[in-house]
Structures are given as C-alpha cells and as structure tokens.
Coordinates of C-alpha atoms in Angstrom, one line a residue:
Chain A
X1 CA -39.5 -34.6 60.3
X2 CA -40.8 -31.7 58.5
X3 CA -39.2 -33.2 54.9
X4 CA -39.9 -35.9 53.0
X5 CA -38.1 -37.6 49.5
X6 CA -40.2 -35.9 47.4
X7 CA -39.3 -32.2 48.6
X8 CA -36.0 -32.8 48.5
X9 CA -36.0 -34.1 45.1
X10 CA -37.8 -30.9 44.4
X11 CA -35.2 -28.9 45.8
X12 CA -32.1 -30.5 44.0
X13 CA -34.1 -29.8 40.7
X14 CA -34.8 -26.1 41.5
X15 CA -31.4 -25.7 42.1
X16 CA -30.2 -27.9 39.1
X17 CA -32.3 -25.1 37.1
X18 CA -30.7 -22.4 38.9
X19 CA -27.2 -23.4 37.8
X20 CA -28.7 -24.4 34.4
X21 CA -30.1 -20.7 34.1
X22 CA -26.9 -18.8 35.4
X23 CA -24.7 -20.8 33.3
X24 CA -26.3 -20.3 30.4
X25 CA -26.5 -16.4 31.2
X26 CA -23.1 -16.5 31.8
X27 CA -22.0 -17.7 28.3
X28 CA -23.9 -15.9 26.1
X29 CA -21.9 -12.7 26.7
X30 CA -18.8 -14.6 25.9
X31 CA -20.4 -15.6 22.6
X32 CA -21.4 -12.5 21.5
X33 CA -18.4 -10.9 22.7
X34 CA -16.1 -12.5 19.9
X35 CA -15.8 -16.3 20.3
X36 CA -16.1 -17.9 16.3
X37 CA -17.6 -21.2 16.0
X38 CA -16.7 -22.6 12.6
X39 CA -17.2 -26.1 11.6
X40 CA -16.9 -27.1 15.5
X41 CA -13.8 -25.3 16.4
X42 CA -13.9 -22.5 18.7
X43 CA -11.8 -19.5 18.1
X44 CA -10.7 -18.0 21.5
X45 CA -10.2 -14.2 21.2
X46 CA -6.5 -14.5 21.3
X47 CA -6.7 -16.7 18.1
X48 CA -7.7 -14.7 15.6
X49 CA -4.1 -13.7 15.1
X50 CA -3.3 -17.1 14.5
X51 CA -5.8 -17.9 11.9
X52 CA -5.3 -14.8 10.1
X53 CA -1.7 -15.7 9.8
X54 CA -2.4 -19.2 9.0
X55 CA -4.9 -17.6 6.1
X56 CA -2.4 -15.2 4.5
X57 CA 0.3 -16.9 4.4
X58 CA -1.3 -19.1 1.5
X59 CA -0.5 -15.8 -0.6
X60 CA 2.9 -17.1 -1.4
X61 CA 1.8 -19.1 -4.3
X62 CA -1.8 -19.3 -4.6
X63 CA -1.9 -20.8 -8.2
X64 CA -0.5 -23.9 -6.6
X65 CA -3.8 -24.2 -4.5
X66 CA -6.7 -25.9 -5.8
X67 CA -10.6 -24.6 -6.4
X68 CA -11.9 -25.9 -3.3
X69 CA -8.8 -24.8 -1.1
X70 CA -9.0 -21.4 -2.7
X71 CA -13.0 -21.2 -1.7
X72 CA -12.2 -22.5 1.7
X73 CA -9.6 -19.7 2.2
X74 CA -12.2 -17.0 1.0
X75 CA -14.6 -18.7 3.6
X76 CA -12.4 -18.3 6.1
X77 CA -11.4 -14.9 5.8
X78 CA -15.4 -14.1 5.7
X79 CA -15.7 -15.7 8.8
X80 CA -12.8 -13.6 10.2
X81 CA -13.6 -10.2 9.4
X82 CA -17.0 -9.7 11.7
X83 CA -14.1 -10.6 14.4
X84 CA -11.7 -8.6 13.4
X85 CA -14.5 -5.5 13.1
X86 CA -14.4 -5.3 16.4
X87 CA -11.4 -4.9 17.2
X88 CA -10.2 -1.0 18.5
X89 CA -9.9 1.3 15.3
X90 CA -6.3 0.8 14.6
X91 CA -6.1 -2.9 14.8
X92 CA -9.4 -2.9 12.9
X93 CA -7.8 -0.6 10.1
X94 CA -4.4 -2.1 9.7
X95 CA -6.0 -5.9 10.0
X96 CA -8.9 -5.4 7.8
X97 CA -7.2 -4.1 4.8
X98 CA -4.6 -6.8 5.1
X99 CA -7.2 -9.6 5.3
X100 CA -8.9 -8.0 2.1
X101 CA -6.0 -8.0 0.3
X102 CA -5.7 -11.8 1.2
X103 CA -8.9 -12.4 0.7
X104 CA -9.2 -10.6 -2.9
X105 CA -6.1 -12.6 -3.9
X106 CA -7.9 -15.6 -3.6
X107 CA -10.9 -14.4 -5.3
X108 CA -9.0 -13.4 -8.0
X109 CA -7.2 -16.1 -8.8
X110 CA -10.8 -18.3 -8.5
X111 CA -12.4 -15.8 -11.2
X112 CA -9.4 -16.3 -13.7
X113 CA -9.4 -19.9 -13.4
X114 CA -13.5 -19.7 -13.9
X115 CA -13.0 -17.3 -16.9
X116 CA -10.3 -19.3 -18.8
Chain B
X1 CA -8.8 59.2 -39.1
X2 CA -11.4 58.1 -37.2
X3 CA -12.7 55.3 -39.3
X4 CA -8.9 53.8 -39.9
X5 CA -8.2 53.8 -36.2
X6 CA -11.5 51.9 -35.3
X7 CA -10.6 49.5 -38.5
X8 CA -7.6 48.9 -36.2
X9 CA -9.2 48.5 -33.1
X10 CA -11.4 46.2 -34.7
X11 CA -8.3 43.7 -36.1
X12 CA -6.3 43.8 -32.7
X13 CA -9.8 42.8 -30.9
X14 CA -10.0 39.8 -33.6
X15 CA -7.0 39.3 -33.0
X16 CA -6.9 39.1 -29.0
X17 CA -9.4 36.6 -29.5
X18 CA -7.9 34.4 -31.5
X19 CA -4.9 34.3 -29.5
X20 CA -7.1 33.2 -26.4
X21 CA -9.1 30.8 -28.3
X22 CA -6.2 29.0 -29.5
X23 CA -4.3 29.0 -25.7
X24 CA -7.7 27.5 -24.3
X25 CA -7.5 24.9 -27.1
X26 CA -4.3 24.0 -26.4
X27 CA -4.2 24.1 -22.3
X28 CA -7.7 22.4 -22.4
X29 CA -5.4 19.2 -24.9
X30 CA -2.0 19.4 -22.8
X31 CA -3.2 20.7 -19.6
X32 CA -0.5 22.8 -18.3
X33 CA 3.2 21.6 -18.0
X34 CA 4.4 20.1 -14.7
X35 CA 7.2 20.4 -13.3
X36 CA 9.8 17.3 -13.1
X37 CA 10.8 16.3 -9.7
X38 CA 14.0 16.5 -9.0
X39 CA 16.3 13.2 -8.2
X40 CA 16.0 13.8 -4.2
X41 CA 12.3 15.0 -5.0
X42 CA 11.2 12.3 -6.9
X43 CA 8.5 9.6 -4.8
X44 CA 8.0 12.7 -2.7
X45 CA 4.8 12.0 -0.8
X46 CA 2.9 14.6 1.0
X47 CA 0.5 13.6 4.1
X48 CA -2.0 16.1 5.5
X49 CA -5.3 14.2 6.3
X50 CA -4.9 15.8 9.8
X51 CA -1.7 17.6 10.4
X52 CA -2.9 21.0 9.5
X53 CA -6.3 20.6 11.1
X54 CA -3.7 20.0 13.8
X55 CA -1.8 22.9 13.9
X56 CA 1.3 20.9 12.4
X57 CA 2.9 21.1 8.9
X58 CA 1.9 18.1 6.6
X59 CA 4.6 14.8 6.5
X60 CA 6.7 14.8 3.9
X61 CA 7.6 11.5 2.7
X62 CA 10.3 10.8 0.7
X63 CA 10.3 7.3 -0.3
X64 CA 13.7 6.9 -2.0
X65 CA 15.5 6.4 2.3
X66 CA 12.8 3.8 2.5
X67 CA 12.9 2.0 0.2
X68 CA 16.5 1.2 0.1
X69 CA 15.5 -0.7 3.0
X70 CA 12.6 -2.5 3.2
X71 CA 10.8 -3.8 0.2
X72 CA 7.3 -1.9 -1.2
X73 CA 5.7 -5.5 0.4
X74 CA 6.3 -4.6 3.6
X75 CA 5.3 -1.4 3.8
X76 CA 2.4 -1.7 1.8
X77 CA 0.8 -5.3 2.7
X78 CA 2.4 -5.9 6.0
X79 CA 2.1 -3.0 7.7
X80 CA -1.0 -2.1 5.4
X81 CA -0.2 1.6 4.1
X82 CA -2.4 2.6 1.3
X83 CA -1.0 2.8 -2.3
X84 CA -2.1 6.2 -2.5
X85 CA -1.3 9.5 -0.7
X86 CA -3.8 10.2 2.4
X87 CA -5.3 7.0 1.5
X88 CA -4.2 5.6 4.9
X89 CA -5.8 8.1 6.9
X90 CA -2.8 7.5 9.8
X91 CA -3.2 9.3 13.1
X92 CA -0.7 9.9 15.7
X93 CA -2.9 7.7 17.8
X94 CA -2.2 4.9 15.1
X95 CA 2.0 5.4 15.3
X96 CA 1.6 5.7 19.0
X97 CA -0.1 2.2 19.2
X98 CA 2.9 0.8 17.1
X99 CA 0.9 1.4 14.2
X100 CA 2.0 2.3 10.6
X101 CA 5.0 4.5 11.2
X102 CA 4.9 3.4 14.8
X103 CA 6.0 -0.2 13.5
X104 CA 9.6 0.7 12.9
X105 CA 9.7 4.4 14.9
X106 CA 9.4 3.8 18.0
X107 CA 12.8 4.6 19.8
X108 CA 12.9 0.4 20.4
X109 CA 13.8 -0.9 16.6
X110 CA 17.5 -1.2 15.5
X111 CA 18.6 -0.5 12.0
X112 CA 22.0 -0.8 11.1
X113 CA 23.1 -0.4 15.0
X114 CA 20.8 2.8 15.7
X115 CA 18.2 3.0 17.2
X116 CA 14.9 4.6 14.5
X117 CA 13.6 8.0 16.5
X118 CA 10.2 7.6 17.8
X119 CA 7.3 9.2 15.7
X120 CA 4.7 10.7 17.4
X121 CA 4.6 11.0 21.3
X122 CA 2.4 12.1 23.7
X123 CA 5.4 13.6 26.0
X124 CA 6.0 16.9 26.2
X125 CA 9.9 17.4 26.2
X126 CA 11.6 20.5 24.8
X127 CA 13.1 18.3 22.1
X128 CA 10.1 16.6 20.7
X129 CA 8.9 19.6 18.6
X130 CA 12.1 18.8 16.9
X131 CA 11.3 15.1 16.6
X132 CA 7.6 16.1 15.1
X133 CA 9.5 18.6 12.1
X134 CA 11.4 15.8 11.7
X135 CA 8.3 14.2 9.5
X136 CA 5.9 17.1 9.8
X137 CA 8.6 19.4 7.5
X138 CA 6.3 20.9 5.0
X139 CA 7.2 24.4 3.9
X140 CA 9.8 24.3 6.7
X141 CA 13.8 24.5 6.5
X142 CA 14.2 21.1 8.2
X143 CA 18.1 19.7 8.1
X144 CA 17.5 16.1 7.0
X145 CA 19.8 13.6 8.6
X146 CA 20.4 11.4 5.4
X147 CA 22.3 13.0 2.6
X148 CA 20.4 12.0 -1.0
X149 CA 23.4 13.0 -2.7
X150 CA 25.7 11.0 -0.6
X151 CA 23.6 8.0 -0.2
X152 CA 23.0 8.2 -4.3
X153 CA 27.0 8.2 -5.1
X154 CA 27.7 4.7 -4.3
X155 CA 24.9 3.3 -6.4
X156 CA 24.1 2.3 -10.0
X157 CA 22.6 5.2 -12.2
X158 CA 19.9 5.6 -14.5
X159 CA 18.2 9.0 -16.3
X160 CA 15.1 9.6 -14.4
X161 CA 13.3 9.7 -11.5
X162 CA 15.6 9.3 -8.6
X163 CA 18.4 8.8 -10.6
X164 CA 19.4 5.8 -9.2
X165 CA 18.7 2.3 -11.2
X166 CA 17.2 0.5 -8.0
X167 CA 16.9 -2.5 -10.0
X168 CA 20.6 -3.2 -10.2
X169 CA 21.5 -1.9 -6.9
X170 CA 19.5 -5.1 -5.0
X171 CA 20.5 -7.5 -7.7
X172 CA 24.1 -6.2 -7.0
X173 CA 23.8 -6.8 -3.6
X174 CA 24.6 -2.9 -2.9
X175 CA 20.9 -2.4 -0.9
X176 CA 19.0 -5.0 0.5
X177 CA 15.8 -4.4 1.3
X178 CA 14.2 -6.2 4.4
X179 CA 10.9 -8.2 3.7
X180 CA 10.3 -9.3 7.3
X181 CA 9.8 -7.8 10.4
X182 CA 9.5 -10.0 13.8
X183 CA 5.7 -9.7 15.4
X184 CA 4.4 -7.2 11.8
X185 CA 5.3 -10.2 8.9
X186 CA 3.5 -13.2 8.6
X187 CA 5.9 -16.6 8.8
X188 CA 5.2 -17.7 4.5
X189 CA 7.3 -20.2 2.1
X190 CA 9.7 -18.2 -0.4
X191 CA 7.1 -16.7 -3.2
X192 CA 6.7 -18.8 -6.4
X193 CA 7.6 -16.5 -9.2
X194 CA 5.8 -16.5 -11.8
X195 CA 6.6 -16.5 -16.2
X196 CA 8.0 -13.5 -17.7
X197 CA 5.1 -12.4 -21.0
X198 CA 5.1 -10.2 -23.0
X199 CA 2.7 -7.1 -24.2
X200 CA 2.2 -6.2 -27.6
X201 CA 2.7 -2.3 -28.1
X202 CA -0.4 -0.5 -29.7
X203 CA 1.8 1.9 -31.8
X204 CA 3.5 0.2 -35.0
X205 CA 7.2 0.1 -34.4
X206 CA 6.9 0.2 -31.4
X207 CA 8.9 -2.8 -29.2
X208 CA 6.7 -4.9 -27.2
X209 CA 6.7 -4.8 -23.5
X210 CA 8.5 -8.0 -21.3
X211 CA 7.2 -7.6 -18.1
X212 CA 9.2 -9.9 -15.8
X213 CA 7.4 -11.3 -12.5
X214 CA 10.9 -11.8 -11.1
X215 CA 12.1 -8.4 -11.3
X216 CA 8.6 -7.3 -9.5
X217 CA 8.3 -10.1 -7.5
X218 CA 12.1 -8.8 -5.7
X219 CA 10.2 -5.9 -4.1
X220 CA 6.4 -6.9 -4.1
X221 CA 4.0 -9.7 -3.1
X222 CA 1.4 -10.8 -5.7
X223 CA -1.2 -9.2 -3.2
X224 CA -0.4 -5.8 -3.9
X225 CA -0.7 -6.3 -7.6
X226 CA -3.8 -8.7 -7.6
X227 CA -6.5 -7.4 -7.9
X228 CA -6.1 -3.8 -6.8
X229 CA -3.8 -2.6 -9.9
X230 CA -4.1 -5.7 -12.3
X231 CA -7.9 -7.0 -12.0
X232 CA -7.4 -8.2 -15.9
X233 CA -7.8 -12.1 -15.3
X234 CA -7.3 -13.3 -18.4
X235 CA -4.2 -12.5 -20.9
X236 CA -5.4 -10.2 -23.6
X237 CA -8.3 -9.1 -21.6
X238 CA -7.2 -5.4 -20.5
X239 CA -6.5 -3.3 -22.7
X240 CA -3.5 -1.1 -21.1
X241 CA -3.7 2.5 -22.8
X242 CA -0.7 4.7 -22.6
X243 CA -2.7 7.6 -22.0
X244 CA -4.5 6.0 -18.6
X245 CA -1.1 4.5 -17.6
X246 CA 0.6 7.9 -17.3
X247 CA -2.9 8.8 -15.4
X248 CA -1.5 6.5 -13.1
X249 CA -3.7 3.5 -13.7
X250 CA -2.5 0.1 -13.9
X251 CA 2.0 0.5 -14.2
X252 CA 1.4 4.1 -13.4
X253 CA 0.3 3.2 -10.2
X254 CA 4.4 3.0 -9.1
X255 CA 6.0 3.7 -12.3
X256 CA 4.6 7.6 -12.2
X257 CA 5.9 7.7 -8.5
X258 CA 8.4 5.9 -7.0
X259 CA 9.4 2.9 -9.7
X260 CA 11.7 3.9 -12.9
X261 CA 9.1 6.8 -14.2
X262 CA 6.9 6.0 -17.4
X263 CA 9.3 8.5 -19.4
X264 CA 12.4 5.7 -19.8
X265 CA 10.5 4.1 -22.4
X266 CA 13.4 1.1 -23.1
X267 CA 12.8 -0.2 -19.5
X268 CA 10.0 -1.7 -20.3
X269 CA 9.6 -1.6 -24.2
X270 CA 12.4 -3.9 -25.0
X271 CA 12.4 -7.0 -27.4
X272 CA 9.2 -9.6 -27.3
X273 CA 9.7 -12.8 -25.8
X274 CA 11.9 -15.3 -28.1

C-alpha cells in the first residue's frame, strides 16, 4: 500500500487549510462590502433601514431621553453613516441629510443640557 | 454773458452731484424696494440647479397647494428637501427613483381619489412635454389645474402673504395636512410639545414675542428647527435682531417665505406670558 497514517493525516490538514483559506477569502468581501459589526451585532445590508428608523424615531421627544441614551443615539447614527455613504447617490442624498438631522437633534439637546 | 452762463453751469454740475450722492446714500441704506408677492405668488419657489442647463424652463414651486396638504415636516425632514431654494440639488434621476418629488408624483399615489401625475419620465409620449411644463413653467403661460382664488375662498383670511390665516384653517379642521406617508415616514410616538416662552422685544414699547411650540409643532418636527435655524441652547443666549430676521435668519427662515410674513407684526408680538 503506497499510503500510510501519516500521509493521510497530512492530506486532511492540507485540505482543512484549503477550506480555512477560501473561507476566509470569501468573507472578507462581504465585510468590506457593508456588513456593520457594532457591539456584536451584525448589520445585514437590508438592515440599515431598520436601524435608521429605530434611530430617528427617538426625535419625537428627545428631552425625555437621558445623557447616556442621547450619546448612544449619536453613536449610533456615526456608525451608520459610512453605511449609508455607500449607498447610490440618491439614497445616499435623501438618507444622509435625514440621519444628520437626527443625529444633530441629539447633539443639540446634549450641548444644552451640558451648557445649563 | 459768458461768465454768468458758466456760473450756471457750474451750480447745475454741483448740483447733479449732489443729487447722485444723496440717491447712492440712500440706495446703498434701503437697497432698492422689492416688490410684494402677490397672495397666489407668495412662497413662490424657483428651481433651476439643472433645468436650464437642460434645455427646460426652471420649476416653479408654489408652496401654498402644498402645504394645505402635507405638513412642512414631511416635506422637509421625511422626504429630506432642503430649506432653501436649489439647496436640494434634485435631478430627474432623483424623482424618477421615487425620490423627492418622485415620492408622491409618480402616477401610483392617491390624493383625495386621483391619482398625482408622474414627474419626470424617461418616456417619450407626445403628452409628456405637457406633463414636464407642468412644473418646469418658468416664463411660460402654463394653465395651472388648481385655482388659488377658488381654493383661498373657503378659508380663513389674514393681510399678508398668501392671504390665507393657515393657522386657523388646520385648527378649524378646514385643511389637514398629512404628516405620514406609508414606506417615506418613520413609525414615531405623537411629538411631546413643548412650553409656550416668551421673548422680550428690543424696542421700548414694544410687546414681547409668545412663541408657542404648539402652534409650530402642528406643522413641524423639532428636527427641522434644532439645530439648523435655532442653534441658541440656552434661553437668553441668542440674541434675535430684527434686522437679521427679515435677512431671513432664525424666524425669517419661513416667516419671509411661506409662514405668516415678518410684516404682520401682532402675530407674533402679542402680550408676555402671564
């Protein structure tokens, strides 16, 4: 018999380092191209709607929010522009200028409380 | 008489010159006068970052149609047109994609049971010029579909701008402005409304200002306000100059345009708060 354990063992680790390699060349594209990893949640491409809706809609009465919500709010629109940047030039026009105005109500209302 | 005449010629030229020193004085202190839109004309806005480059007349804008229906919120925060004239830089491209005034034109949305005409389109059809002039009607005799006159008849008055006292017409009940559109809005809680205050007029006799969150609140979110036209984070803190306000800073940013205008001085300097 021309093989023995020990090349065969061999063999299943090349080719546990093949899939290894492959794999990982295979998911960096889908990490660069728009998947968020905040805090250890993953933001699939679809969801940036979602979040940017769940953001916003704190608008409604953002003196009711406290200092840390407010910051985590101004965090999390941060985190969603890049994504939102690369979106086609309409969606990236209308979207941006709405999450700025979101995200400058919350700054706002931060400053005034630090400046009272 | 030789020397008389040239005495004469002498005082008209002295004369000439004071005239045009004083008329530069006074232009270069009052500018010169513009013109007062008319009721129909008033919140007029003209839109020609592309359209001529185009080969098409400019949009003209006439807010007063719009916003009987749909609150300054929507338009300006939902569907994320700028505050100022051209500062949205729309395409056709944009309205095409559903964009801007693709959100509501789009020969799909109902209003009232009809169907809003489509803006821009990249078919061809013999009747689409018409649908472009429909917007694109600068410095062309376009019939408008929706009579200013007839439309203004039914509601409450007031003395300037449009004539109309908008104010009373959605606390009557008479126009009701939609703040919400399916798949554009975001899902929020009611807004909380803020305290009425009041601002102390600069000139002695004066009546202070009551600026009511409530009233503003009917038609806008606090988004639109805060920071972009109030940054002022503490009360007292800005100092609000008539002069800069009818520049179109600060209330001027609506009330020189398309809100009661700055001239109906008893809208908002009324009593101060009891």
């Amino acid at each position: 018999m021309p093989y023995n354990n020990g090349s065969i063992r061999a063999a299943i680790a090349l080719v546990g380092l093949m899939a290894a390699a492959i794999s990982l060349a295979l998911l960096t594209p889908a990490v660069e191209q728009g998947m968020l990893i905040s805090a250890g949640s993953v933001y699939a491409q679809e969801d940036w709607k979602t979040e940017f809706e769940s953001v916003c809609a704190k608008t409604q009465d953002p003196g009711a929010l406290s200092d840390d919500e407010l910051k985590k709010l101004v965090d999390r629109c941060d985190k969603l522009r890049p994504f939102i940047e690369k979106l086609d030039e309409t969606q990236r026009k209308v979207y941006l200028k709405r999450l700025q105005m979101c995200r400058n109500l919350f700054a706002f209302i931060l400053e005034s409380r630090e400046k009272k | 008489m030789p020397k008389r005449e040239g005495e004469i010629m002498k005082k008209l030229f002295f004369l000439l010159l004071f005239v045009l020193v004083c008329t530069g004085v006074v232009l270069a202190q009052t500018g010169l006068k513009k013109k007062r839109p008319l009721p129909y004309e008033y919140g007029r806005v003209l839109i020609n970052n592309f359209s001529e480059k185009a080969g098409i007349a400019p949009v003209v804008f006439d807010h007063w149609l719009h916003r009987s229906r749909f609150t300054c919120r929507l338009c300006h925060v939902d569907i994320a047109f700028a505050m100022k004239a051209g500062g949205t830089n729309i395409t056709a491209a944009d309205n095409m994609k559903g964009y801007y005034c693709g959100t509501c034109h789009n020969d799909k949305m109902v209003y009232n049971e009809k169907t809003v005409f489509g803006s821009c389109s990249i078919k061809s059809a013999p009747t689409d010029f018409r649908r472009c002039e429909r917007c694109h009607s600068y410095g062309k005799n376009v019939k408008v579909e929706n009579d200013f006159a007839q439309f203004a008849a039914r509601l409450p008055k007031e003395r300037f701008g449009n004539g109309i006292n908008w104010e009373k017409a959605e606390t009557d009940g008479l126009i009701n402005p939609v703040d919400f559109l399916e798949g554009v809005s975001i899902k929020r809680p009611p807004l909380a409304v803020q305290k009425d205050f009041s601002i102390s007029a600069k000139v002695e006799g004066m009546p202070d200002i009551v600026f009511s969150h409530k009233k503003h609140t009917a038609w806008n979110g606090c988004e639109l306000c805060h920071p972009e036209i109030f940054i002022g984070v503490k009360k007292g803190t800005t100092k609000y100059s008539m002069v800069e306000i009818f520049e179109g800073k600060y209330c001027g940013v609506c009330h020189s345009m398309v809100a009661f205008p700055l001239l109906d001085c008893q809208r908002c300097h009324t009593t101060t708060v009891q």
